[in-house]
Short mmCIF file of C-alpha atoms in Angstrom, two decimals:
data_model
loop_
_atom_site.label_atom_id
_atom_site.label_comp_id
_atom_site.label_asym_id
_atom_site.label_seq_id
_atom_site.Cartn_x
_atom_site.Cartn_y
_atom_site.Cartn_z
CA MET N 1 -17.71 -26.28 25.54
CA ASN N 2 -13.73 -24.93 24.21
CA THR N 3 -13.90 -26.75 21.54
CA PHE N 4 -17.23 -25.88 20.58
CA LEU N 5 -17.11 -22.09 21.19
CA LEU N 6 -12.63 -22.17 19.29
CA GLY N 7 -15.09 -24.25 16.35
CA CYS N 8 -17.64 -21.89 15.86
CA PHE N 9 -14.97 -18.89 15.99
CA ALA N 10 -12.86 -20.45 12.91
CA CYS N 11 -15.36 -20.56 11.38
CA ALA N 12 -16.18 -16.97 11.24
CA ALA N 13 -12.89 -16.64 10.09
CA LEU N 14 -13.23 -19.38 7.40
CA PHE N 15 -16.25 -17.95 5.98
CA PRO N 16 -15.83 -14.86 4.01
CA PHE N 17 -12.49 -16.64 2.66
CA ILE N 18 -14.60 -19.46 1.14
CA ASN N 19 -17.36 -16.91 0.19
CA ILE N 20 -14.40 -14.94 -2.09
CA LEU N 21 -13.51 -18.32 -3.59
CA ALA N 22 -16.95 -19.48 -4.49
CA VAL N 23 -18.08 -15.55 -5.95
CA SER N 24 -14.57 -16.12 -8.23
CA PHE N 25 -15.30 -19.27 -9.35
CA SER N 26 -19.45 -18.48 -9.74
CA SER N 27 -21.08 -17.32 -13.04
CA SER N 28 -22.61 -13.11 -13.54
CA ARG N 29 -26.11 -13.82 -13.20
CA ALA N 30 -25.89 -16.01 -9.92
CA ILE N 31 -23.26 -12.87 -7.93
CA ASN N 32 -25.50 -10.44 -9.49
CA ALA N 33 -28.36 -12.33 -7.85
CA GLY N 34 -26.99 -12.43 -4.40
CA GLU N 35 -27.00 -16.59 -4.33
CA VAL N 36 -23.48 -17.43 -3.99
CA SER N 37 -22.83 -18.55 -0.72
CA LEU N 38 -20.19 -20.98 0.18
CA TRP N 39 -20.51 -22.98 -2.80
CA PRO N 40 -20.04 -21.66 -6.32
CA ILE N 41 -23.33 -21.10 -8.57
CA GLU N 42 -22.73 -22.08 -12.49
CA PHE N 43 -18.79 -23.07 -12.71
CA ASN N 44 -16.48 -21.14 -14.20
CA LEU N 45 -12.72 -19.21 -14.77
CA ASP N 46 -14.01 -16.82 -16.09
CA ALA N 47 -13.13 -13.66 -13.95
CA TYR N 48 -9.86 -14.87 -13.59
CA ARG N 49 -9.10 -16.03 -18.03
CA ASN N 50 -9.52 -12.19 -17.92
CA LEU N 51 -6.87 -11.19 -15.66
CA ILE N 52 -4.04 -13.47 -16.69
CA ALA N 53 -5.60 -12.70 -20.35
CA ASP N 54 -2.28 -10.17 -21.50
CA GLY N 55 -0.07 -12.29 -19.15
CA GLN N 56 0.88 -8.19 -17.14
CA LEU N 57 -0.36 -10.52 -13.99
CA LEU N 58 1.67 -13.34 -14.48
CA VAL N 59 4.99 -10.75 -15.28
CA ALA N 60 3.64 -8.71 -11.98
CA MET N 61 3.17 -12.21 -9.78
CA ARG N 62 6.84 -13.21 -11.15
CA ASN N 63 8.48 -10.01 -9.65
CA SER N 64 6.44 -9.41 -5.96
CA LEU N 65 8.66 -13.29 -6.38
CA VAL N 66 11.59 -11.86 -6.66
CA ILE N 67 10.36 -9.17 -3.72
CA THR N 68 9.66 -11.72 -1.62
CA LEU N 69 12.91 -14.33 -2.09
CA VAL N 70 15.42 -12.13 -2.29
CA GLY N 71 13.67 -9.31 0.44
CA THR N 72 13.17 -12.61 2.94
CA ALA N 73 16.99 -14.00 2.65
CA PHE N 74 18.24 -10.35 3.19
CA ASN N 75 16.05 -9.68 6.43
CA MET N 76 16.38 -13.11 7.63
CA LEU N 77 20.76 -13.07 6.76
CA PHE N 78 21.09 -9.58 9.01
CA THR N 79 18.52 -10.15 11.83
CA VAL N 80 20.81 -12.51 12.49
CA LEU N 81 24.18 -11.42 11.94
CA ALA N 82 22.16 -8.21 14.73
CA ALA N 83 20.32 -10.43 16.75
CA TYR N 84 23.22 -13.25 17.50
CA PRO N 85 25.81 -10.64 18.51
CA LEU N 86 23.34 -8.43 20.42
CA SER N 87 22.64 -11.20 22.38
CA LYS N 88 25.88 -11.55 24.30
CA ARG N 89 26.00 -9.30 27.29
CA ARG N 90 30.20 -9.54 26.58
CA LEU N 91 29.82 -7.35 23.98
CA GLN N 92 31.06 -3.82 24.77
CA GLY N 93 28.08 -0.83 23.23
CA ARG N 94 25.84 -3.46 23.41
CA ASN N 95 23.10 -1.06 25.00
CA VAL N 96 24.14 1.48 23.66
CA MET N 97 23.21 -0.12 20.03
CA LEU N 98 19.70 -1.63 21.60
CA MET N 99 18.68 1.42 22.71
CA GLY N 100 19.70 3.00 19.19
CA ILE N 101 17.51 0.09 17.64
CA LEU N 102 14.54 0.71 20.24
CA PHE N 103 14.80 3.78 19.09
CA THR N 104 14.09 3.06 15.62
CA MET N 105 10.20 1.86 16.86
CA LEU N 106 9.27 5.42 18.14
CA PHE N 107 10.27 7.03 15.83
CA GLY N 108 10.67 8.28 12.39
CA GLY N 109 11.69 10.07 9.41
CA GLY N 110 8.72 11.01 8.15
CA LEU N 111 7.61 9.75 3.73
CA ILE N 112 9.31 13.05 2.29
CA PRO N 113 12.59 12.49 3.32
CA ASN N 114 12.48 8.36 3.47
CA PHE N 115 11.71 9.34 -0.43
CA LEU N 116 14.60 12.09 -0.72
CA LEU N 117 17.18 9.38 0.81
CA ILE N 118 16.39 6.74 -2.26
CA SER N 119 15.89 9.30 -5.07
CA SER N 120 19.45 10.71 -3.75
CA LEU N 121 21.05 7.37 -3.43
CA GLY N 122 19.40 6.17 -6.61
CA LEU N 123 17.19 3.59 -6.30
CA VAL N 124 14.01 5.08 -7.49
CA ASN N 125 12.78 2.38 -9.79
CA SER N 126 15.25 -0.25 -8.28
CA TYR N 127 13.78 -2.72 -5.68
CA TRP N 128 16.67 -2.50 -4.69
CA GLY N 129 15.09 0.77 -2.90
CA LEU N 130 12.93 -1.46 -1.20
CA TRP N 131 14.94 -3.62 -0.10
CA LEU N 132 18.05 -1.66 1.75
CA PRO N 133 15.59 0.37 3.55
CA ALA N 134 13.85 -2.75 5.21
CA LEU N 135 16.85 -5.30 5.62
CA ILE N 136 17.05 -5.35 9.57
CA SER N 137 12.55 -4.52 11.64
CA ALA N 138 13.52 -3.71 14.07
CA TYR N 139 10.81 -6.01 16.05
CA ASN N 140 12.01 -8.92 14.71
CA MET N 141 14.95 -8.56 16.03
CA PHE N 142 14.28 -8.03 19.56
CA VAL N 143 12.15 -11.13 18.85
CA MET N 144 15.31 -13.72 17.62
CA LYS N 145 17.74 -11.34 20.55
CA SER N 146 15.50 -13.52 23.08
CA PHE N 147 15.53 -16.54 21.85
CA PHE N 148 19.15 -16.76 21.89
CA GLU N 149 19.40 -15.55 24.61
CA GLY N 150 17.18 -18.61 26.32
CA LEU N 151 19.16 -20.68 24.71
CA PRO N 152 21.73 -23.04 27.68
CA GLU N 153 25.40 -21.42 27.54
CA GLU N 154 26.41 -24.76 27.24
CA LEU N 155 26.61 -25.48 24.59
CA GLU N 156 28.98 -22.36 23.06
CA GLU N 157 30.70 -22.94 25.94
CA SER N 158 31.87 -26.70 24.67
CA ALA N 159 32.14 -25.83 20.94
CA ALA N 160 33.99 -23.24 22.04
CA ILE N 161 36.78 -25.60 23.91
CA ASP N 162 37.25 -27.14 21.03
CA GLY N 163 38.66 -24.13 19.05
CA ALA N 164 35.24 -23.71 17.35
CA LYS N 165 34.86 -19.98 16.54
CA ASP N 166 32.04 -17.61 17.02
CA TRP N 167 30.99 -18.12 13.40
CA MET N 168 31.57 -22.57 13.63
CA ILE N 169 29.17 -21.92 16.77
CA LEU N 170 26.31 -19.64 14.62
CA TRP N 171 26.29 -21.79 11.55
CA ARG N 172 26.66 -25.27 13.94
CA ILE N 173 25.19 -24.96 16.76
CA ILE N 174 22.54 -21.71 17.46
CA LEU N 175 20.92 -22.17 13.83
CA PRO N 176 19.15 -25.91 13.48
CA ILE N 177 18.57 -25.42 16.97
CA SER N 178 16.71 -22.37 16.08
CA MET N 179 14.22 -23.25 13.38
CA PRO N 180 10.86 -22.50 14.90
CA VAL N 181 11.69 -19.15 15.35
CA ILE N 182 13.47 -18.88 12.11
CA ALA N 183 10.73 -20.97 10.43
CA ALA N 184 8.67 -17.17 12.41
CA LEU N 185 9.76 -14.48 10.83
CA THR N 186 10.45 -15.98 7.65
CA LEU N 187 6.59 -16.28 7.36
CA PHE N 188 6.62 -12.83 8.61
CA TYR N 189 9.11 -11.43 6.58
CA ALA N 190 8.04 -13.18 3.63
CA VAL N 191 4.41 -12.45 4.29
CA GLY N 192 4.90 -8.61 4.80
CA TRP N 193 6.77 -8.09 1.33
CA TRP N 194 3.67 -10.24 -0.68
CA ASN N 195 1.78 -7.74 0.53
CA ASN N 196 3.67 -4.70 0.30
CA TYR N 197 1.88 -2.22 -2.09
CA PHE N 198 2.74 1.27 -0.76
CA ASN N 199 6.31 1.45 -1.09
CA VAL N 200 6.06 -0.26 -4.42
CA LEU N 201 4.13 2.63 -5.96
CA ILE N 202 5.76 5.04 -4.54
CA TYR N 203 9.76 3.81 -5.66
CA ILE N 204 8.78 1.68 -8.33
CA LYS N 205 8.09 3.83 -11.82
CA SER N 206 8.14 1.20 -14.26
CA THR N 207 5.00 -0.62 -15.01
CA ASP N 208 7.28 -3.82 -15.93
CA LYS N 209 8.95 -3.82 -13.19
CA LEU N 210 5.32 -3.96 -10.42
CA SER N 211 4.08 -6.18 -8.04
CA LEU N 212 1.36 -8.31 -8.15
CA THR N 213 -1.01 -6.34 -5.02
CA VAL N 214 0.11 -3.22 -6.50
CA LYS N 215 -1.42 -4.53 -10.48
CA LEU N 216 -4.99 -5.93 -9.23
CA TYR N 217 -5.22 -2.61 -8.23
CA GLN N 218 -4.60 -1.23 -10.93
CA MET N 219 -6.69 -3.79 -12.48
CA LEU N 220 -9.45 -3.55 -10.45
CA GLN N 221 -9.41 0.09 -11.15
CA ASN N 222 -10.02 -0.50 -14.22
CA VAL N 223 -12.93 -2.71 -13.70
CA SER N 224 -16.82 -1.50 -14.65
CA SER N 225 -19.46 -3.10 -15.99
CA GLU N 226 -19.35 -1.62 -19.49
CA LEU N 227 -15.57 -3.08 -19.98
CA LEU N 228 -17.15 -6.57 -19.10
CA ARG N 229 -19.47 -6.23 -21.88
CA THR N 230 -19.74 -8.91 -25.16
CA THR N 231 -22.40 -9.07 -27.97
CA ASN N 232 -24.14 -12.18 -28.41
CA GLY N 233 -25.64 -14.14 -31.68
CA GLU N 234 -28.85 -12.15 -31.59
CA GLY N 235 -26.18 -8.59 -30.69
CA ALA N 236 -28.16 -7.51 -27.91
CA LEU N 237 -25.22 -6.69 -24.38
CA GLN N 238 -24.94 -9.98 -21.82
CA THR N 239 -22.39 -9.41 -18.94
CA THR N 240 -19.95 -12.07 -19.12
CA ILE N 241 -17.37 -11.13 -15.58
CA THR N 242 -19.37 -8.89 -13.02
CA PRO N 243 -16.36 -6.49 -10.85
CA GLU N 244 -17.17 -8.34 -7.83
CA GLY N 245 -15.80 -11.73 -9.00
CA ILE N 246 -13.18 -9.96 -10.44
CA ARG N 247 -12.44 -8.66 -7.25
CA ALA N 248 -12.66 -12.36 -5.53
CA ALA N 249 -9.97 -13.97 -7.99
CA SER N 250 -8.21 -11.13 -7.44
CA ILE N 251 -7.74 -11.69 -3.60
CA VAL N 252 -7.55 -15.53 -4.23
CA ILE N 253 -4.70 -15.16 -6.96
CA ALA N 254 -2.93 -12.35 -4.16
CA VAL N 255 -3.62 -15.07 -0.81
CA LEU N 256 -3.03 -18.54 -2.20
CA PRO N 257 0.66 -18.42 -2.50
CA ILE N 258 0.93 -17.51 1.03
CA LEU N 259 -1.22 -20.23 2.21
CA CYS N 260 0.60 -22.61 -0.13
CA VAL N 261 3.27 -22.18 1.81
CA TYR N 262 2.22 -21.80 5.17
CA PRO N 263 1.38 -25.23 5.86
CA PHE N 264 5.56 -25.94 5.16
CA LEU N 265 6.86 -23.63 8.82
CA GLN N 266 3.25 -23.89 10.75
CA LYS N 267 5.20 -26.60 13.17
CA HIS N 268 7.71 -24.21 13.75
CA PHE N 269 5.15 -21.22 13.92
CA VAL N 270 3.34 -21.12 16.94
CA LYS N 271 6.53 -22.61 18.92
CA GLY N 272 8.81 -19.83 17.73
CA VAL N 273 6.51 -17.03 18.17
CA LEU N 274 5.88 -17.71 21.66
CA MET N 275 9.70 -19.37 22.56
CA GLY N 276 10.82 -15.84 21.29
CA SER N 277 8.12 -13.13 22.24
CA VAL N 278 7.61 -14.20 25.61
CA LYS N 279 11.36 -14.82 26.98
CA GLY N 280 11.83 -10.88 26.11
#
């Protein structure tokens, strides 16, 4: 019964994406007639060709890749550097710092103060305006801190007796056995950066620096039936691409990179989330 119910839930979750995938590869006639369900009808790539025709989408995808890779690297570096010392009870002022970090989870300055701060620092229209304010997620830091607190203290004590310093203990001992939580948080950070829309829309002004999500939104806004019509050999108008097909193709393009990364982290993901959060 459990297998049956979970299988039904899995199918219900997969159906919308499979339908979107089928729509993105179907003809305009089949889409308008409502014939597309789980399999492409009159298979074609017109929607994808339309999206990548001018090359702007490839530039936006490169921008999103840069934002995601650099942002995730900064996030993991500073999250580890914050979580490891805060997991040690011997750290002076530890409780005060933890309360200060917890305060940021409950209260924020708001959009206007944040924008004024970024503007005064000269970071508008720069990716640093995205990376610096989001170096650490307080929630993810607490998850990693809880994971570190659950590790056996004997590992560090034995290394300290052998003369290892804190940096060596962290690099040689702690991080290698912390791959589950590192993989889980890396995926969380990467998905957040890849899907980042609002901050890019506010802080990035140059069109050649826009991320994939913002560029796709702009392209979808410009989609209309009139712009997607061509003339056949007899001078009559015929619809070659529908807005629904463009939207479906854009969703597939936005989701596909994360789906390709997830299988490599999946074996660590569940274990990292459970070990890092339950102990908290």
